[in-house]
PDB file of C-alpha atoms in Angstrom:
ATOM      1  CA  MET A   1       0.171   0.231  -0.158  1.00 75.00           C
ATOM      2  CA  ALA A   2       1.216   3.390  -0.447  1.00 64.00           C
ATOM      3  CA  ASP A   3       0.768   6.143   1.275  1.00 79.00           C
ATOM      4  CA  LEU A   4       0.178   9.573  -0.355  1.00 84.00           C
ATOM      5  CA  ASN A   5       3.269  12.249   0.228  1.00 87.00           C
ATOM      6  CA  ASN A   6       2.578  15.433  -1.781  1.00 92.00           C
ATOM      7  CA  ILE A   7       0.523  17.416  -3.089  1.00 94.00           C
ATOM      8  CA  THR A   8       2.075  18.824  -5.428  1.00 91.00           C
ATOM      9  CA  PHE A   9       1.140  22.689  -7.428  1.00 92.00           C
ATOM     10  CA  ALA A  10       2.672  23.314 -10.572  1.00 91.00           C
ATOM     11  CA  CYS A  11       2.643  27.532 -10.710  1.00 93.00           C
ATOM     12  CA  GLU A  12       4.064  30.445 -11.392  1.00 94.00           C
ATOM     13  CA  ASN A  13       4.996  31.738  -8.273  1.00 96.00           C
ATOM     14  CA  PRO A  14       6.133  28.626  -5.662  1.00 96.00           C
ATOM     15  CA  VAL A  15       6.995  31.328  -3.113  1.00 97.00           C
ATOM     16  CA  PRO A  16       3.980  33.906  -2.645  1.00 97.00           C
ATOM     17  CA  LEU A  17       1.748  30.518  -3.353  1.00 97.00           C
ATOM     18  CA  SER A  18       3.355  28.672  -0.733  1.00 97.00           C
ATOM     19  CA  GLU A  19       2.500  30.814   1.500  1.00 98.00           C
ATOM     20  CA  PHE A  20      -0.693  32.108   0.898  1.00 98.00           C
ATOM     21  CA  TRP A  21      -1.012  27.986   1.194  1.00 97.00           C
ATOM     22  CA  ALA A  22       0.777  27.468   4.871  1.00 98.00           C
ATOM     23  CA  ALA A  23      -1.589  31.164   5.951  1.00 98.00           C
ATOM     24  CA  ALA A  24      -4.437  29.007   4.386  1.00 97.00           C
ATOM     25  CA  LEU A  25      -4.150  25.713   6.331  1.00 96.00           C
ATOM     26  CA  ASP A  26      -1.247  26.864   9.274  1.00 96.00           C
ATOM     27  CA  TYR A  27       1.477  24.607   7.815  1.00 97.00           C
ATOM     28  CA  GLU A  28       4.837  25.988   7.963  1.00 97.00           C
ATOM     29  CA  PRO A  29       8.659  25.428   4.771  1.00 96.00           C
ATOM     30  CA  VAL A  30      10.340  22.369   5.411  1.00 93.00           C
ATOM     31  CA  GLU A  31      13.013  22.912   7.183  1.00 87.00           C
ATOM     32  CA  PRO A  32      15.685  20.421   5.810  1.00 85.00           C
ATOM     33  CA  PRO A  33      18.456  18.926   7.258  1.00 88.00           C
ATOM     34  CA  PRO A  34      21.657  20.451   6.822  1.00 89.00           C
ATOM     35  CA  GLN A  35      24.139  18.556   4.879  1.00 90.00           C
ATOM     36  CA  VAL A  36      20.518  19.359   2.331  1.00 85.00           C
ATOM     37  CA  VAL A  37      20.620  22.536   2.848  1.00 87.00           C
ATOM     38  CA  ALA A  38      24.871  22.863   1.997  1.00 91.00           C
ATOM     39  CA  GLU A  39      23.505  20.878  -1.015  1.00 89.00           C
ATOM     40  CA  VAL A  40      20.653  23.268  -2.330  1.00 87.00           C
ATOM     41  CA  GLU A  41      23.611  26.412  -1.102  1.00 90.00           C
ATOM     42  CA  LYS A  42      25.899  24.879  -4.029  1.00 92.00           C
ATOM     43  CA  ALA A  43      23.032  25.032  -6.299  1.00 89.00           C
ATOM     44  CA  ILE A  44      22.128  27.960  -6.329  1.00 91.00           C
ATOM     45  CA  GLU A  45      26.061  29.311  -6.400  1.00 93.00           C
ATOM     46  CA  ARG A  46      26.084  27.002  -9.967  1.00 93.00           C
ATOM     47  CA  GLY A  47      23.457  28.325 -11.667  1.00 90.00           C
ATOM     48  CA  GLU A  48      21.697  24.855 -11.806  1.00 89.00           C
ATOM     49  CA  LEU A  49      18.871  25.853  -8.463  1.00 86.00           C
ATOM     50  CA  ASP A  50      16.597  28.323  -8.397  1.00 91.00           C
ATOM     51  CA  PRO A  51      15.985  29.104  -4.784  1.00 90.00           C
ATOM     52  CA  THR A  52      12.672  31.017  -6.158  1.00 93.00           C
ATOM     53  CA  GLY A  53      11.276  28.037  -8.110  1.00 92.00           C
ATOM     54  CA  TRP A  54       9.344  25.840  -5.004  1.00 91.00           C
ATOM     55  CA  ALA A  55       8.850  25.656  -1.956  1.00 95.00           C
ATOM     56  CA  MET A  56       7.885  23.302   0.196  1.00 95.00           C
ATOM     57  CA  LEU A  57       5.709  22.938   3.153  1.00 96.00           C
ATOM     58  CA  VAL A  58       4.112  20.769   5.698  1.00 96.00           C
ATOM     59  CA  HIS A  59       1.776  20.441   9.357  1.00 95.00           C
ATOM     60  CA  PRO A  60       3.537  22.025  12.287  1.00 95.00           C
ATOM     61  CA  GLU A  61       2.710  18.739  13.443  1.00 95.00           C
ATOM     62  CA  GLY A  62       3.763  17.039  10.930  1.00 90.00           C
ATOM     63  CA  ILE A  63       1.130  15.233   9.861  1.00 91.00           C
ATOM     64  CA  GLY A  64      -0.738  14.251   6.361  1.00 88.00           C
ATOM     65  CA  PRO A  65       1.039  15.308   3.177  1.00 92.00           C
ATOM     66  CA  ARG A  66       3.497  18.190   2.493  1.00 94.00           C
ATOM     67  CA  LEU A  67       2.210  20.825  -0.309  1.00 96.00           C
ATOM     68  CA  LEU A  68       5.043  21.377  -2.686  1.00 94.00           C
ATOM     69  CA  PHE A  69       4.610  24.025  -5.156  1.00 95.00           C
ATOM     70  CA  GLN A  70       7.104  24.596  -8.576  1.00 92.00           C
ATOM     71  CA  ARG A  71       7.852  26.594 -10.830  1.00 93.00           C
ATOM     72  CA  ARG A  72       5.907  24.506 -14.078  1.00 88.00           C
ATOM     73  CA  PRO A  73       3.349  24.974 -16.719  1.00 84.00           C
ATOM     74  CA  LYS A  74       0.132  24.351 -15.289  1.00 79.00           C
ATOM     75  CA  THR A  75      -2.376  22.326 -17.809  1.00 74.00           C
ATOM     76  CA  PRO A  76      -4.873  24.657 -18.492  1.00 74.00           C
ATOM     77  CA  THR A  77      -8.397  23.281 -17.449  1.00 70.00           C
ATOM     78  CA  GLU A  78     -12.049  24.972 -17.911  1.00 70.00           C
ATOM     79  CA  SER A  79     -13.388  22.844 -14.077  1.00 70.00           C
ATOM     80  CA  ILE A  80     -11.360  21.872 -11.314  1.00 67.00           C
ATOM     81  CA  PRO A  81     -11.106  18.350 -11.331  1.00 72.00           C
ATOM     82  CA  ILE A  82      -8.603  17.737  -8.581  1.00 80.00           C
ATOM     83  CA  HIS A  83      -8.740  19.702  -5.442  1.00 87.00           C
ATOM     84  CA  LEU A  84      -8.040  21.011  -2.384  1.00 91.00           C
ATOM     85  CA  ASP A  85     -11.095  20.740   0.465  1.00 93.00           C
ATOM     86  CA  LEU A  86     -11.499  22.290   3.550  1.00 95.00           C
ATOM     87  CA  LYS A  87     -13.481  22.684   6.651  1.00 94.00           C
ATOM     88  CA  SER A  88     -14.458  24.828   8.459  1.00 94.00           C
ATOM     89  CA  GLU A  89     -16.379  25.534  11.775  1.00 94.00           C
ATOM     90  CA  ASP A  90     -17.510  28.892  10.231  1.00 96.00           C
ATOM     91  CA  ARG A  91     -17.395  28.173   6.450  1.00 96.00           C
ATOM     92  CA  HIS A  92     -18.732  32.376   5.680  1.00 97.00           C
ATOM     93  CA  ALA A  93     -15.367  33.370   8.178  1.00 97.00           C
ATOM     94  CA  GLU A  94     -13.668  30.800   6.637  1.00 96.00           C
ATOM     95  CA  VAL A  95     -13.668  32.567   3.407  1.00 97.00           C
ATOM     96  CA  GLU A  96     -13.778  35.827   3.911  1.00 98.00           C
ATOM     97  CA  ARG A  97     -10.696  35.334   6.022  1.00 97.00           C
ATOM     98  CA  LEU A  98      -9.098  33.288   2.996  1.00 97.00           C
ATOM     99  CA  LYS A  99      -9.905  36.196   0.266  1.00 98.00           C
ATOM    100  CA  GLY A 100      -8.351  38.018   2.779  1.00 98.00           C
ATOM    101  CA  LEU A 101      -5.258  36.550   1.315  1.00 98.00           C
ATOM    102  CA  GLY A 102      -5.701  36.721  -1.871  1.00 98.00           C
ATOM    103  CA  ALA A 103      -7.948  34.221  -2.632  1.00 97.00           C
ATOM    104  CA  THR A 104     -11.688  34.642  -4.565  1.00 98.00           C
ATOM    105  CA  GLU A 105     -14.928  33.210  -4.329  1.00 97.00           C
ATOM    106  CA  VAL A 106     -16.137  31.725  -7.142  1.00 96.00           C
ATOM    107  CA  GLU A 107     -19.994  30.082  -5.788  1.00 96.00           C
ATOM    108  CA  GLU A 108     -21.819  28.682  -3.766  1.00 96.00           C
ATOM    109  CA  ARG A 109     -22.826  25.658  -3.611  1.00 94.00           C
ATOM    110  CA  SER A 110     -24.153  22.976  -1.663  1.00 93.00           C
ATOM    111  CA  GLN A 111     -26.359  19.060  -2.367  1.00 91.00           C
ATOM    112  CA  LYS A 112     -28.997  17.601  -0.777  1.00 86.00           C
ATOM    113  CA  ILE A 113     -29.205  14.073  -0.148  1.00 90.00           C
ATOM    114  CA  GLY A 114     -32.748  13.262   1.963  1.00 86.00           C
ATOM    115  CA  PRO A 115     -32.869  15.140   4.797  1.00 89.00           C
ATOM    116  CA  TYR A 116     -29.676  15.629   4.907  1.00 88.00           C
ATOM    117  CA  GLU A 117     -28.138  19.445   3.467  1.00 91.00           C
ATOM    118  CA  GLU A 118     -24.559  20.380   2.617  1.00 92.00           C
ATOM    119  CA  PHE A 119     -22.707  23.593   1.619  1.00 94.00           C
ATOM    120  CA  TRP A 120     -19.115  24.162   0.618  1.00 94.00           C
ATOM    121  CA  THR A 121     -18.216  27.463  -1.522  1.00 96.00           C
ATOM    122  CA  VAL A 122     -15.487  27.118  -4.095  1.00 94.00           C
ATOM    123  CA  MET A 123     -12.868  29.315  -4.126  1.00 95.00           C
ATOM    124  CA  ARG A 124      -9.706  30.098  -6.085  1.00 95.00           C
ATOM    125  CA  ASP A 125      -5.989  30.499  -5.461  1.00 96.00           C
ATOM    126  CA  PRO A 126      -4.095  33.811  -5.703  1.00 97.00           C
ATOM    127  CA  GLU A 127      -2.834  31.299  -9.019  1.00 93.00           C
ATOM    128  CA  GLY A 128      -6.381  30.178  -9.908  1.00 91.00           C
ATOM    129  CA  ASN A 129      -6.694  26.600  -8.196  1.00 91.00           C
ATOM    130  CA  GLY A 130      -9.347  25.409  -7.464  1.00 90.00           C
ATOM    131  CA  PHE A 131     -10.026  24.242  -3.756  1.00 92.00           C
ATOM    132  CA  CYS A 132     -14.364  24.180  -1.951  1.00 94.00           C
ATOM    133  CA  VAL A 133     -14.801  25.028   1.972  1.00 95.00           C
ATOM    134  CA  SER A 134     -17.776  23.427   3.953  1.00 94.00           C
TER     135      SER A 134
END
């Protein structure tokens, strides 16, 4: 059985987009071991690695997948085939908070099954990646 390791975002500006998601999810940047940092710094000095070309976040308690942001072309889509679903105690307040961080609200949706009705808000992050808040 496999474990989910990373959720990867293809994006134009990895560092600012990672800052949005860090604030949205209360994640934090990965702190690589010193030997990795040393190799990264050497690769940057040699011009082999763009320090703004990627960013990685983790949950502060080490649970769940990492979020990896890489500068690379995105495949354009008309719909949101794969996206993150965020859950909040107060959906409307969370939507407003995320809008304050740079997200945009697309629409509110609902689904009713028998007596149960679920509501969510479709949003886009600062680079247009779709996500939902319930």
